[in-house]
Short mmCIF file of C-alpha atoms in Angstrom, two decimals:
data_model
loop_
_atom_site.label_atom_id
_atom_site.label_comp_id
_atom_site.label_asym_id
_atom_site.label_seq_id
_atom_site.Cartn_x
_atom_site.Cartn_y
_atom_site.Cartn_z
CA MET A 1 -9.55 -21.83 -2.09
CA GLU A 2 -5.85 -21.23 -1.49
CA LYS A 3 -5.14 -17.63 -0.54
CA ILE A 4 -2.17 -16.06 -2.29
CA TYR A 5 -1.33 -12.60 -0.96
CA LEU A 6 0.80 -10.36 -3.16
CA ILE A 7 2.05 -7.50 -0.99
CA THR A 8 4.23 -4.76 -2.45
CA GLY A 9 6.09 -2.63 0.06
CA ALA A 10 6.04 -5.64 2.38
CA THR A 11 9.13 -4.62 4.35
CA SER A 12 7.38 -1.47 5.60
CA ASP A 13 6.05 -1.35 9.16
CA VAL A 14 2.48 -1.61 7.84
CA GLY A 15 3.43 -4.51 5.56
CA PHE A 16 5.10 -6.40 8.38
CA GLU A 17 2.11 -5.99 10.68
CA LEU A 18 -0.30 -6.98 7.91
CA ILE A 19 1.60 -10.21 7.23
CA ASN A 20 1.57 -10.94 10.95
CA THR A 21 -2.22 -10.45 10.97
CA LEU A 22 -2.99 -12.44 7.82
CA LYS A 23 -0.61 -15.38 8.31
CA SER A 24 -2.23 -18.80 8.38
CA ASP A 25 -1.42 -22.38 7.50
CA ASP A 26 -3.22 -22.20 4.14
CA ALA A 27 -1.89 -18.82 2.95
CA LYS A 28 1.01 -18.12 0.61
CA PHE A 29 2.71 -14.73 0.45
CA LEU A 30 4.50 -13.08 -2.45
CA LEU A 31 6.42 -10.24 -0.82
CA GLN A 32 8.04 -7.37 -2.70
CA GLY A 33 10.42 -4.92 -1.13
CA PHE A 34 13.63 -3.13 -1.98
CA GLY A 35 16.65 -3.63 0.17
CA ASP A 36 16.61 -5.10 3.67
CA PHE A 37 14.56 -8.29 3.85
CA GLU A 38 16.44 -9.96 6.70
CA LYS A 39 14.03 -9.09 9.52
CA LEU A 40 11.02 -10.13 7.46
CA LYS A 41 12.67 -13.35 6.26
CA THR A 42 13.51 -14.27 9.85
CA PHE A 43 9.95 -13.56 10.96
CA CYS A 44 8.49 -15.70 8.16
CA THR A 45 10.88 -18.57 8.91
CA ASP A 46 10.24 -18.46 12.66
CA ASN A 47 6.46 -18.37 12.19
CA GLY A 48 6.11 -20.88 9.38
CA VAL A 49 4.92 -18.27 6.88
CA ASN A 50 4.98 -19.66 3.35
CA ALA A 51 6.59 -16.76 1.51
CA GLU A 52 8.62 -15.90 -1.56
CA PHE A 53 10.62 -12.67 -1.62
CA PHE A 54 11.16 -10.28 -4.52
CA ASP A 55 13.83 -7.60 -4.14
CA VAL A 56 12.66 -5.07 -6.75
CA ASN A 57 13.25 -1.36 -7.22
CA LEU A 58 9.81 -0.22 -8.40
CA SER A 59 11.17 3.16 -9.47
CA ASP A 60 13.04 1.29 -12.23
CA SER A 61 10.64 0.51 -15.08
CA GLU A 62 12.72 -2.38 -16.40
CA ALA A 63 13.00 -3.98 -12.96
CA THR A 64 9.25 -3.63 -12.51
CA ASP A 65 8.61 -5.23 -15.90
CA ASN A 66 10.82 -8.18 -14.94
CA PHE A 67 8.96 -8.54 -11.65
CA VAL A 68 5.60 -8.48 -13.41
CA ALA A 69 6.85 -11.16 -15.80
CA GLN A 70 7.71 -13.37 -12.81
CA LEU A 71 4.19 -12.88 -11.46
CA GLY A 72 2.95 -14.68 -14.57
CA ASN A 73 3.79 -17.90 -12.71
CA TYR A 74 1.26 -17.13 -9.97
CA ALA A 75 -2.42 -16.32 -9.57
CA PRO A 76 -2.70 -14.01 -6.54
CA THR A 77 -6.11 -13.89 -4.90
CA HIS A 78 -5.24 -10.76 -2.91
CA PHE A 79 -3.10 -7.75 -3.82
CA VAL A 80 -2.03 -5.04 -1.38
CA HIS A 81 -0.04 -2.09 -2.76
CA LEU A 82 1.81 -0.11 -0.09
CA PRO A 83 5.03 1.41 -1.49
CA ALA A 84 5.81 5.10 -1.79
CA LEU A 85 8.84 7.31 -1.56
CA ARG A 86 9.08 9.01 1.79
CA VAL A 87 7.31 12.35 2.13
CA ILE A 88 9.59 15.35 1.82
CA ASN A 89 7.91 18.65 2.65
CA THR A 90 9.16 21.03 -0.04
CA LYS A 91 7.88 24.39 -1.21
CA PHE A 92 6.42 24.20 -4.69
CA LYS A 93 9.07 26.52 -6.13
CA SER A 94 11.56 23.73 -5.32
CA PHE A 95 9.41 20.95 -6.80
CA ASP A 96 11.68 18.03 -7.71
CA GLU A 97 10.37 16.71 -11.04
CA GLU A 98 12.80 13.79 -11.19
CA ARG A 99 11.89 12.56 -7.72
CA PHE A 100 8.18 12.99 -8.49
CA LEU A 101 8.48 10.80 -11.58
CA MET A 102 10.28 8.18 -9.49
CA ASP A 103 7.45 8.22 -6.96
CA MET A 104 4.87 7.95 -9.72
CA ASN A 105 6.69 4.83 -10.91
CA VAL A 106 6.72 3.40 -7.40
CA GLN A 107 3.15 4.22 -6.44
CA VAL A 108 1.18 4.35 -9.69
CA MET A 109 2.88 2.81 -12.73
CA SER A 110 3.96 -0.30 -10.83
CA ALA A 111 0.37 -0.75 -9.62
CA VAL A 112 -0.94 -0.36 -13.17
CA LYS A 113 1.50 -2.95 -14.54
CA ILE A 114 0.84 -5.42 -11.73
CA CYS A 115 -2.92 -5.05 -12.04
CA LYS A 116 -2.75 -5.60 -15.81
CA ALA A 117 -1.03 -8.90 -15.09
CA ILE A 118 -3.13 -10.25 -12.23
CA VAL A 119 -6.60 -8.69 -12.32
CA PRO A 120 -7.73 -10.54 -15.47
CA LYS A 121 -6.86 -13.79 -13.65
CA MET A 122 -8.92 -12.68 -10.66
CA ALA A 123 -11.80 -11.79 -12.97
CA LYS A 124 -11.66 -15.21 -14.64
CA ALA A 125 -11.64 -16.92 -11.23
CA LYS A 126 -14.55 -14.72 -10.10
CA PHE A 127 -12.70 -13.69 -6.95
CA GLY A 128 -10.19 -11.05 -5.95
CA ARG A 129 -9.35 -8.52 -3.27
CA ILE A 130 -7.25 -5.45 -4.08
CA LEU A 131 -6.26 -2.79 -1.57
CA PHE A 132 -4.25 0.39 -2.08
CA MET A 133 -2.60 2.67 0.46
CA ALA A 134 -3.74 6.26 0.03
CA THR A 135 -3.61 9.05 2.64
CA SER A 136 -5.89 11.37 4.57
CA TYR A 137 -4.29 14.17 2.54
CA VAL A 138 -6.71 13.31 -0.31
CA LEU A 139 -9.78 13.74 1.94
CA ALA A 140 -9.65 17.40 2.90
CA ASN A 141 -7.29 20.36 2.85
CA PRO A 142 -3.81 18.80 2.72
CA PRO A 143 -0.78 20.08 4.62
CA LYS A 144 1.33 22.65 2.85
CA ASN A 145 4.29 21.70 0.68
CA THR A 146 3.12 18.16 -0.20
CA ALA A 147 2.24 18.56 -3.90
CA ALA A 148 4.26 15.62 -5.21
CA TYR A 149 3.00 13.15 -2.62
CA LEU A 150 -0.58 14.39 -2.94
CA MET A 151 -0.64 14.08 -6.73
CA ALA A 152 0.65 10.52 -6.62
CA LYS A 153 -1.86 9.47 -3.97
CA ASN A 154 -4.76 11.01 -5.88
CA ALA A 155 -3.70 8.97 -8.89
CA VAL A 156 -3.74 5.83 -6.73
CA VAL A 157 -7.30 6.60 -5.59
CA ALA A 158 -8.38 7.25 -9.17
CA LEU A 159 -6.97 3.89 -10.24
CA MET A 160 -8.81 2.21 -7.38
CA LYS A 161 -12.15 3.72 -8.39
CA SER A 162 -11.70 2.80 -12.03
CA LEU A 163 -10.80 -0.82 -11.29
CA ALA A 164 -13.68 -1.11 -8.81
CA THR A 165 -16.11 -0.02 -11.51
CA ASP A 166 -14.61 -2.28 -14.17
CA TYR A 167 -14.48 -5.48 -12.12
CA ALA A 168 -17.40 -5.39 -9.67
CA ALA A 169 -19.31 -7.88 -11.84
CA ASN A 170 -16.41 -10.33 -11.49
CA ASN A 171 -16.48 -10.39 -7.69
CA VAL A 172 -13.18 -8.50 -7.58
CA THR A 173 -13.31 -5.80 -4.92
CA VAL A 174 -10.96 -2.83 -5.09
CA ASN A 175 -10.61 -0.39 -2.20
CA SER A 176 -8.11 1.94 -0.58
CA ILE A 177 -7.47 3.26 2.89
CA SER A 178 -6.62 6.84 3.82
CA PRO A 179 -4.99 6.93 7.24
CA SER A 180 -3.84 10.07 8.95
CA MET A 181 -0.18 10.26 9.96
CA ILE A 182 1.11 6.86 11.08
CA GLU A 183 4.22 6.84 13.24
CA THR A 184 6.49 4.47 11.31
CA LYS A 185 9.95 4.53 9.76
CA PHE A 186 8.25 6.09 6.70
CA LEU A 187 8.47 9.42 8.57
CA ALA A 188 12.26 9.28 8.74
CA GLU A 189 12.63 12.32 6.49
CA THR A 190 9.78 14.27 8.12
CA SER A 191 10.75 16.77 10.79
CA HIS A 192 10.03 15.50 14.31
CA LEU A 193 8.41 18.89 14.95
CA ILE A 194 5.85 18.21 12.21
CA VAL A 195 5.14 14.77 13.70
CA GLU A 196 4.75 16.22 17.20
CA GLN A 197 2.53 19.04 15.96
CA ALA A 198 0.30 16.58 14.13
CA ALA A 199 -0.15 14.57 17.32
CA ALA A 200 -0.87 17.67 19.42
CA ALA A 201 -3.49 18.91 16.93
CA HIS A 202 -5.23 15.55 16.66
CA PRO A 203 -8.55 15.07 18.53
CA MET A 204 -7.08 11.98 20.23
CA LYS A 205 -3.81 13.80 20.93
CA ARG A 206 -1.77 11.16 19.17
CA ASN A 207 -0.87 9.96 15.70
CA ALA A 208 -1.97 6.58 14.36
CA THR A 209 -0.04 3.36 14.81
CA VAL A 210 0.08 0.34 12.53
CA LYS A 211 -2.21 -1.49 14.94
CA ASP A 212 -4.85 1.22 14.38
CA VAL A 213 -4.71 0.71 10.62
CA VAL A 214 -4.07 -2.97 9.88
CA PRO A 215 -7.34 -4.42 11.31
CA ALA A 216 -9.34 -2.34 8.82
CA MET A 217 -7.07 -3.52 6.02
CA ALA A 218 -7.53 -7.15 7.03
CA PHE A 219 -11.31 -6.69 7.00
CA LEU A 220 -11.34 -5.20 3.49
CA LEU A 221 -9.28 -8.20 2.33
CA SER A 222 -11.62 -10.70 3.97
CA ASP A 223 -14.51 -12.71 2.55
CA ASP A 224 -16.84 -10.70 4.80
CA ALA A 225 -16.08 -7.52 2.79
CA GLY A 226 -17.33 -8.95 -0.48
CA TYR A 227 -19.98 -6.25 -0.92
CA ILE A 228 -17.59 -3.33 -0.33
CA THR A 229 -15.81 -1.96 -3.38
CA GLY A 230 -14.77 1.46 -4.69
CA VAL A 231 -14.35 2.78 -1.13
CA ASN A 232 -11.53 4.99 0.09
CA LEU A 233 -11.79 4.35 3.83
CA PRO A 234 -10.71 7.17 6.16
CA ILE A 235 -8.77 5.94 9.21
CA THR A 236 -8.22 9.23 10.95
CA GLY A 237 -9.32 8.98 14.56
CA GLY A 238 -11.74 11.82 14.03
CA SER A 239 -9.29 14.33 12.56
CA ILE A 240 -11.30 14.20 9.33
CA ILE A 241 -14.98 13.28 9.34
CA GLU A 242 -16.78 12.93 6.02
#
């Protein structure tokens, strides 16, 4: 069976590392991002990765609808949903409703629309792997001043659980991962003091890296994980133990 990986948020550090891990001669990649694709395009060309690129602003409902319409030409076997607006730590009295709705479009509504388009095809084919990016914030007491990000991620986990229940009989597995803080460009708008404090407070005295997270993602997308569905996997290095 030809593997067709649809990865949204593919230009992120996690997305880049995941493509590097999953690449093979018989795999095709459908890669969504917004903005700078040049580094990823160069990597795919240099490494013979069979990829198509979709520059789509997922906060724009019309752009997302057009993207989903294009996906009608494909039958992805794997879907990985990574995008989110960057975390901005803001006191609740300054909650930015407009930005929150944008992030809900990026993280949740785009996932809903994409899944409506591709999951029935997976169900008909009796095979599919779906993986969402959540956060360790949903596992225990979250950090202060993260209401918008936390609400969006809880919605992602709720979608995951619902789809896992609905499609288990069709051999479509749906899971999510909840890593603790990963040191990537996603933290560009997070104070370096917060990042340093998180590392100092961690049992391993460091934050996660993409290489800590991606192997678990690759496993959940593999044939070997066919009996795992509805799981939100903590990847926390012991900072949260359930």
